[in-house]
XYZ file of N, CA and C in Angstrom:
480
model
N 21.473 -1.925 -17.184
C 21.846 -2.304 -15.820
C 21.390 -1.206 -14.864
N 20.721 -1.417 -13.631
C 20.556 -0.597 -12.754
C 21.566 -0.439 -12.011
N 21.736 1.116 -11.235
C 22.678 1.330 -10.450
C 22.251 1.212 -9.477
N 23.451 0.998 -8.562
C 23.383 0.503 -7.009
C 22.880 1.166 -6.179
N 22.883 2.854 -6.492
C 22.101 3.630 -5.616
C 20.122 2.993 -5.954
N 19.739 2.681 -7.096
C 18.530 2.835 -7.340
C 18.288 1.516 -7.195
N 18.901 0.461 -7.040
C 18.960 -1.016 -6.560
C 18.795 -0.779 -5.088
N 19.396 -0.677 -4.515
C 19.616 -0.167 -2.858
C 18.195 0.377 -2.511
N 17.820 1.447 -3.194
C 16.395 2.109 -2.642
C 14.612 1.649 -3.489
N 15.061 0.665 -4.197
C 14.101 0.204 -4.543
C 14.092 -1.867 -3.706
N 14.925 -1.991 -3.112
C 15.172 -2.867 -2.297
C 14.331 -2.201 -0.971
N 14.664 -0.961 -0.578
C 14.076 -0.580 0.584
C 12.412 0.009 0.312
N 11.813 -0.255 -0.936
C 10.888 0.016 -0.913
C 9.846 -1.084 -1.146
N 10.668 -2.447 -1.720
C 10.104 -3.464 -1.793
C 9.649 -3.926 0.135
N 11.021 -3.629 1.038
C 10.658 -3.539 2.519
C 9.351 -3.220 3.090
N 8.784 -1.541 2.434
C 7.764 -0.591 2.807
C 6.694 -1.469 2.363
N 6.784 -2.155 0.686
C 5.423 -2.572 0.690
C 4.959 -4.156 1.326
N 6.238 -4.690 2.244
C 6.012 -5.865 2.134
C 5.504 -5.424 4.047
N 6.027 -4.786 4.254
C 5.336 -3.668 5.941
C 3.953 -3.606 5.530
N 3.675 -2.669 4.911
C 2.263 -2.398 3.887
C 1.221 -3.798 4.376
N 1.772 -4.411 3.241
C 1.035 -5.771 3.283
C 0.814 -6.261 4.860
N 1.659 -6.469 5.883
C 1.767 -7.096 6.783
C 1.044 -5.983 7.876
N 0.633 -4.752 7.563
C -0.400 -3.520 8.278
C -1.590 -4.145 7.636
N -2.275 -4.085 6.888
C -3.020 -4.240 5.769
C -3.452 -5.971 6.540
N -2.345 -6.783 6.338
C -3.260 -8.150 7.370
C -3.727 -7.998 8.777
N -2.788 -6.701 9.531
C -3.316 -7.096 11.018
C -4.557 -6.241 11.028
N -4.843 -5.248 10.013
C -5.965 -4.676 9.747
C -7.229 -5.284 9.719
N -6.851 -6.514 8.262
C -7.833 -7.115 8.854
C -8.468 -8.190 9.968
N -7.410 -8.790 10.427
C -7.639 -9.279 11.596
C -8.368 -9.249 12.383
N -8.075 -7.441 12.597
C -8.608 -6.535 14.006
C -10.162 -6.502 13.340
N -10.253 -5.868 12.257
C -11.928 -6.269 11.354
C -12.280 -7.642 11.968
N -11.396 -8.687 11.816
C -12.428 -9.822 11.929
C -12.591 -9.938 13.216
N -11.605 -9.903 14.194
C -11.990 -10.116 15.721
C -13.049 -8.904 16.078
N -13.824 -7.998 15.461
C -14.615 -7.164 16.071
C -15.841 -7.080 15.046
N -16.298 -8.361 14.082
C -17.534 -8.794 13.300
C -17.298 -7.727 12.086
N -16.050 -7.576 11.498
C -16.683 -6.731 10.549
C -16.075 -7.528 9.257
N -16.584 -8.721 8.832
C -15.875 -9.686 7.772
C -15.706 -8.580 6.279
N -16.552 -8.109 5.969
C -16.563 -7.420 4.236
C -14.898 -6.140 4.915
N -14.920 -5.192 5.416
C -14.215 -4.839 5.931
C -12.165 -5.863 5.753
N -12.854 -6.811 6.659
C -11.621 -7.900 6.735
C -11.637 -8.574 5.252
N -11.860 -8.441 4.224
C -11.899 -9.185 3.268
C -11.469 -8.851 2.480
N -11.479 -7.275 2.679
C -11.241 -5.891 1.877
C -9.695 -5.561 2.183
N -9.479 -5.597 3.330
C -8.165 -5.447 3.672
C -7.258 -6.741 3.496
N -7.686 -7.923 3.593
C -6.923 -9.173 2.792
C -6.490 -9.229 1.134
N -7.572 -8.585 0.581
C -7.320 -8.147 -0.886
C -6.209 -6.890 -1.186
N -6.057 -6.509 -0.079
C -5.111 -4.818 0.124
C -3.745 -5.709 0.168
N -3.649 -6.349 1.831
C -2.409 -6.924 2.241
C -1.743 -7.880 0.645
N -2.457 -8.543 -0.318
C -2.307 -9.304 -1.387
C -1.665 -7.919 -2.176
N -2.367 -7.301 -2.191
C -1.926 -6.399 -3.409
C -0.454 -5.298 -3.287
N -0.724 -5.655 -2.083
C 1.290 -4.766 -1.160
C 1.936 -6.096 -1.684
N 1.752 -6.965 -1.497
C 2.981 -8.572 -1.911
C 3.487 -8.513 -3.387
N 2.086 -8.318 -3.806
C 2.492 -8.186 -5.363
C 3.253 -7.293 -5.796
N 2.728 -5.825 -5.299
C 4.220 -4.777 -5.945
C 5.511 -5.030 -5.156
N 5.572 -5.658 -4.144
C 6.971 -6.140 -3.218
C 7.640 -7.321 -4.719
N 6.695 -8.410 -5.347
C 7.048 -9.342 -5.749
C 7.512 -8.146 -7.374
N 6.348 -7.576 -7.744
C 6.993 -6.159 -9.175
C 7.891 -6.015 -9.483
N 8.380 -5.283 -8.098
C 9.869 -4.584 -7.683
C 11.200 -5.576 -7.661
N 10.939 -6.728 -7.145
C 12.159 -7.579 -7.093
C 12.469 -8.297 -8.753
N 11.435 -8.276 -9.344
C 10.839 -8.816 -10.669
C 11.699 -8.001 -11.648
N 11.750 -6.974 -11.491
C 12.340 -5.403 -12.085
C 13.766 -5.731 -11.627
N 14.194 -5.653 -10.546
C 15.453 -5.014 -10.229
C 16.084 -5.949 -10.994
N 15.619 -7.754 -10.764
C 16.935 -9.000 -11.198
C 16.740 -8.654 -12.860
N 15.140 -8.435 -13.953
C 15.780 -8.371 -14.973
C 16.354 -7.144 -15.328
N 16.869 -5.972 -14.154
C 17.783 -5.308 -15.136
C 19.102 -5.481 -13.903
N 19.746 -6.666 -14.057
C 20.631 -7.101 -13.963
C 21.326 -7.256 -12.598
N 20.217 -6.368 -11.384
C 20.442 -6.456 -9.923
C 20.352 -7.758 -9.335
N 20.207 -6.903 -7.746
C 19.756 -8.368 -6.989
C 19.109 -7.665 -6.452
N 17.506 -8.233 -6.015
C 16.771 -8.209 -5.038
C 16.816 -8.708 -3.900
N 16.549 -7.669 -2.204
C 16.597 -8.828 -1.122
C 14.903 -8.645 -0.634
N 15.290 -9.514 0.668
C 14.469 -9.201 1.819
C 15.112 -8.682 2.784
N 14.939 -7.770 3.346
C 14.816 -7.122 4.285
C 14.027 -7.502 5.605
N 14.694 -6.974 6.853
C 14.198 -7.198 8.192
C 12.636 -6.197 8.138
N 11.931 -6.849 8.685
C 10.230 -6.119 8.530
C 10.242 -5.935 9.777
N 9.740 -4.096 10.246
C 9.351 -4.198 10.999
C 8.157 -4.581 11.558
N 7.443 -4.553 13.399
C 5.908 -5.183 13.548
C 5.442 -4.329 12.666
N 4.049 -4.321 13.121
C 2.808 -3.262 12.582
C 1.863 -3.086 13.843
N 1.234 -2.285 13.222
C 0.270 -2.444 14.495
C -0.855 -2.765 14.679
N -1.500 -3.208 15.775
C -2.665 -4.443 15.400
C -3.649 -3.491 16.442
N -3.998 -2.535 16.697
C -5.413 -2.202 17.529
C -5.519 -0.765 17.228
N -6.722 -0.974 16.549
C -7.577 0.520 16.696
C -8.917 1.023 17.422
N -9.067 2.089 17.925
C -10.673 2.142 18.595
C -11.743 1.979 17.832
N -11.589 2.520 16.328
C -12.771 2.079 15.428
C -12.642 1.516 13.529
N -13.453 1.532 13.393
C -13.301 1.272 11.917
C -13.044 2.716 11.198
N -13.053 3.935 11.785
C -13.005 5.186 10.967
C -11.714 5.240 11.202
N -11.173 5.012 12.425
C -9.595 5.220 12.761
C -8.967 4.247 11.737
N -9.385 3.117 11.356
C -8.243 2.577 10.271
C -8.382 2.983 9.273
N -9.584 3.121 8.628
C -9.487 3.878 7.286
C -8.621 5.149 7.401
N -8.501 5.938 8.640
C -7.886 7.058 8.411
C -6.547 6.428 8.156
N -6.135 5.752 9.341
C -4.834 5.278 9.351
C -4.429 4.423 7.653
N -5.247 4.456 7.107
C -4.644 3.827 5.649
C -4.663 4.830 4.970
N -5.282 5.909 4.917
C -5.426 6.989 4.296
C -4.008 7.786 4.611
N -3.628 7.992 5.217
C -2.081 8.617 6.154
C -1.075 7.304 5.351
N -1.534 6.357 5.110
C -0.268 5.498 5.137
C -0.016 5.183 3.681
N -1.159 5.214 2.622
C -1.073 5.822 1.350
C -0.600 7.076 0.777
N -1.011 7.903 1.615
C 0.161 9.490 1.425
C 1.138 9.060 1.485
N 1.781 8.402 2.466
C 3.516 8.113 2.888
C 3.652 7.260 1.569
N 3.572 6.099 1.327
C 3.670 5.443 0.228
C 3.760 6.457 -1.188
N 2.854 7.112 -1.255
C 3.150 7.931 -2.663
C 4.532 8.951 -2.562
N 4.356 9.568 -1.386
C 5.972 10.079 -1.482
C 6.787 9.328 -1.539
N 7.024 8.379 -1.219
C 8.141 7.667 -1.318
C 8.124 6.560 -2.434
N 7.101 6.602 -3.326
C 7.273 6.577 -4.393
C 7.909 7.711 -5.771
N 7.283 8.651 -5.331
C 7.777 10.119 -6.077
C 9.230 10.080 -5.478
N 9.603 9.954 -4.967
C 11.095 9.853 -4.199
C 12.143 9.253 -5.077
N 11.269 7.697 -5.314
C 12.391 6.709 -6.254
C 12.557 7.172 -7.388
N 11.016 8.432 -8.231
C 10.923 8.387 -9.475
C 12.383 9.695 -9.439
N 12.263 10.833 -8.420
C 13.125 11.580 -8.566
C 14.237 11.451 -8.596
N 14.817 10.513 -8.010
C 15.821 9.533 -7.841
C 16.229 8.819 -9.602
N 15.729 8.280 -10.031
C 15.721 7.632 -10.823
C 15.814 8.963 -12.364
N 15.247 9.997 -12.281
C 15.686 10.951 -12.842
C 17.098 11.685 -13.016
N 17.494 11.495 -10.925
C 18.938 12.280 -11.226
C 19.878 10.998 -11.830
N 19.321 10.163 -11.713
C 20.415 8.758 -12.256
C 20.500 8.990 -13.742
N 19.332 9.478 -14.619
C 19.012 9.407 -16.066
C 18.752 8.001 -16.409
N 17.702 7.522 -15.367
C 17.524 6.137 -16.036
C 16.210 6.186 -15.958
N 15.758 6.498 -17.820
C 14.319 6.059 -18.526
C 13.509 5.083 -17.621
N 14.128 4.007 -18.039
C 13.540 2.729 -17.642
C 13.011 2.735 -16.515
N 13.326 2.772 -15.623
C 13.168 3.025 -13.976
C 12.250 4.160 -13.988
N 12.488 5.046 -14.369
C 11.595 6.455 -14.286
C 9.942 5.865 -14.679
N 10.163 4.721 -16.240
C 8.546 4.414 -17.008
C 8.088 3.106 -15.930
N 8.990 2.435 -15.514
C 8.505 1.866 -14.435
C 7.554 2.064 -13.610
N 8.364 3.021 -12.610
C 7.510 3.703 -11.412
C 6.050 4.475 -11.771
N 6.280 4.847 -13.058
C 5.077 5.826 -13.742
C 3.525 4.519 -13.140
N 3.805 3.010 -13.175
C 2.276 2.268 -12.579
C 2.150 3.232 -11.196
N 3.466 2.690 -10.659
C 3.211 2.672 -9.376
C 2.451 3.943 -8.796
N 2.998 5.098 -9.455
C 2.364 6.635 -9.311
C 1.059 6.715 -9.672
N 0.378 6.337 -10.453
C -0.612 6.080 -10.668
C -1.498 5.616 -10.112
N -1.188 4.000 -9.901
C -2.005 3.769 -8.864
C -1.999 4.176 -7.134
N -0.890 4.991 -6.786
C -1.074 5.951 -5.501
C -2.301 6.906 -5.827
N -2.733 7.600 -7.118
C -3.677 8.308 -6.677
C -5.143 7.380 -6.547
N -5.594 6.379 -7.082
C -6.109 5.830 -6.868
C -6.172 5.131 -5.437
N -5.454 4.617 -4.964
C -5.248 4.328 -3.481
C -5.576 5.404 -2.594
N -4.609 6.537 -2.593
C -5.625 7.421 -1.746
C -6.856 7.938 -1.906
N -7.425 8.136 -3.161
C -8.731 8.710 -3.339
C -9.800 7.603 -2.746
N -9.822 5.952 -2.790
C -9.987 5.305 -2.643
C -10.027 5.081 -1.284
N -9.203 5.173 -0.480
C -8.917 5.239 1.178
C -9.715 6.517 1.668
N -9.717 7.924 0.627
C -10.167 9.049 1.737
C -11.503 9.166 1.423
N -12.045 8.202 0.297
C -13.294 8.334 0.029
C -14.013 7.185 0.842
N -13.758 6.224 1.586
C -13.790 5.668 2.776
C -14.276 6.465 3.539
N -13.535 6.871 4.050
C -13.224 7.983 5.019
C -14.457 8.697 5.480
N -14.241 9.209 4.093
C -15.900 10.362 3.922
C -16.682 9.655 4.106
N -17.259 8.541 3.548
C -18.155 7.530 3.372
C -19.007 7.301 4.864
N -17.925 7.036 6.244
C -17.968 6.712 7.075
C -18.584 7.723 8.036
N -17.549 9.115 7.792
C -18.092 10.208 9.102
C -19.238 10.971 8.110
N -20.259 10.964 6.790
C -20.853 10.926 6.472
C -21.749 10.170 6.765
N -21.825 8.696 6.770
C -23.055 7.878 7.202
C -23.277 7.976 8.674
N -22.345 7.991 8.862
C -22.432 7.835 10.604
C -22.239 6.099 11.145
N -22.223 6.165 12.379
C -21.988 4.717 13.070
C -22.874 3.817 12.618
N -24.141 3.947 12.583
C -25.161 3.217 12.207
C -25.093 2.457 10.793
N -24.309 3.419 9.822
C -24.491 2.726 8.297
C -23.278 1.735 7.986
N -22.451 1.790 9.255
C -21.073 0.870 8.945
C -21.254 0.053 8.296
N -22.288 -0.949 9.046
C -22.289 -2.634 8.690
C -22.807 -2.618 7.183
N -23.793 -1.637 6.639
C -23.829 -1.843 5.286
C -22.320 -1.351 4.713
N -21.860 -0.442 5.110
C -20.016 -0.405 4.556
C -19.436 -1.168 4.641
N -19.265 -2.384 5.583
C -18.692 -3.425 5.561
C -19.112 -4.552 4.563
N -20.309 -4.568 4.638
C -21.024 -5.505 3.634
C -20.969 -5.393 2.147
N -20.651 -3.791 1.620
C -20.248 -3.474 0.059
C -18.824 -3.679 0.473
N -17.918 -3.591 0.975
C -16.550 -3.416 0.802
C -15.975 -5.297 0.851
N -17.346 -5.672 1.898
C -17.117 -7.391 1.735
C -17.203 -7.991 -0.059
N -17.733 -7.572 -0.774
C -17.503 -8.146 -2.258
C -16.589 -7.765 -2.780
N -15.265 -7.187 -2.102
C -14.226 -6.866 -3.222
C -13.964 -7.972 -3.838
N -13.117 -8.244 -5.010
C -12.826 -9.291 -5.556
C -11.277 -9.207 -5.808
């Protein structure tokens, strides 16, 4: 059985990624209203993949004997000046996410609950991947310069 403290804060983190997801769509949005579809396609595959660990987490809590909610979401925000500014801005917002993943695992340590602890061990994992992934963007971008975007958009358009 999970305890209520680690029910309670893994409820509020199912919140963060279901925020996540709902940054991650107006992301791409803003991609598509300004021609950058591979970009927007890339970030639709992102916003999907925040739902799923939102859907993980609730998946987890009921079979060890909780309840999962929903939570009030806050907006997000929908305008940036460029395509380097959102990659940064996902890059910043994957840091936050991994702490506050390391958060639940520490958490879940002072509780002495295994389970929860081997749990979170995906989720940690794939944070370093996410940020290396986001800041290697990043580089990608103020490396090529303005000019090589649209081929960045165009490899990042075949995600699958």
């Amino acid at each position: 059985m999970i305890t209520q403290k680690l029910q309670d804060a893994i409820n509020g983190q199912i919140a963060k990624e279901i925020w996540s997801a709902n940054l991650y769509l107006s992301m791409a949005f803003y991609f598509d209203k300004e021609g950058f579809q591979g970009f927007a396609n890339w970030m639709k595959k992102q916003s999907q993949e925040e739902m799923e660990h939102a859907y993980t987490m609730a998946d987890y809590i009921i079979r060890r004997g909780g309840t999962a909610e929903v939570r009030q979401i806050d907006a997000v925000p929908g305008t940036w000046d460029s395509p380097l500014e959102v990659f940064e801005h996902v890059y910043e917002h994957e840091c936050y996410v991994s702490k506050c993943i390391d958060e639940l695992h520490d958490m879940a340590i002072e509780e002495h609950d295994k389970a929860t602890q081997d749990f979170l061990w995906t989720f940690i994992r794939e944070q370093v991947e996410e940020e290396a992934t986001a800041s290697g963007i990043v580089d990608r971008i103020k490396k090529m310069g303005a000019t090589a975007i649209f081929n960045l958009d165009e490899q990042y358009g075949k995600r699958v």
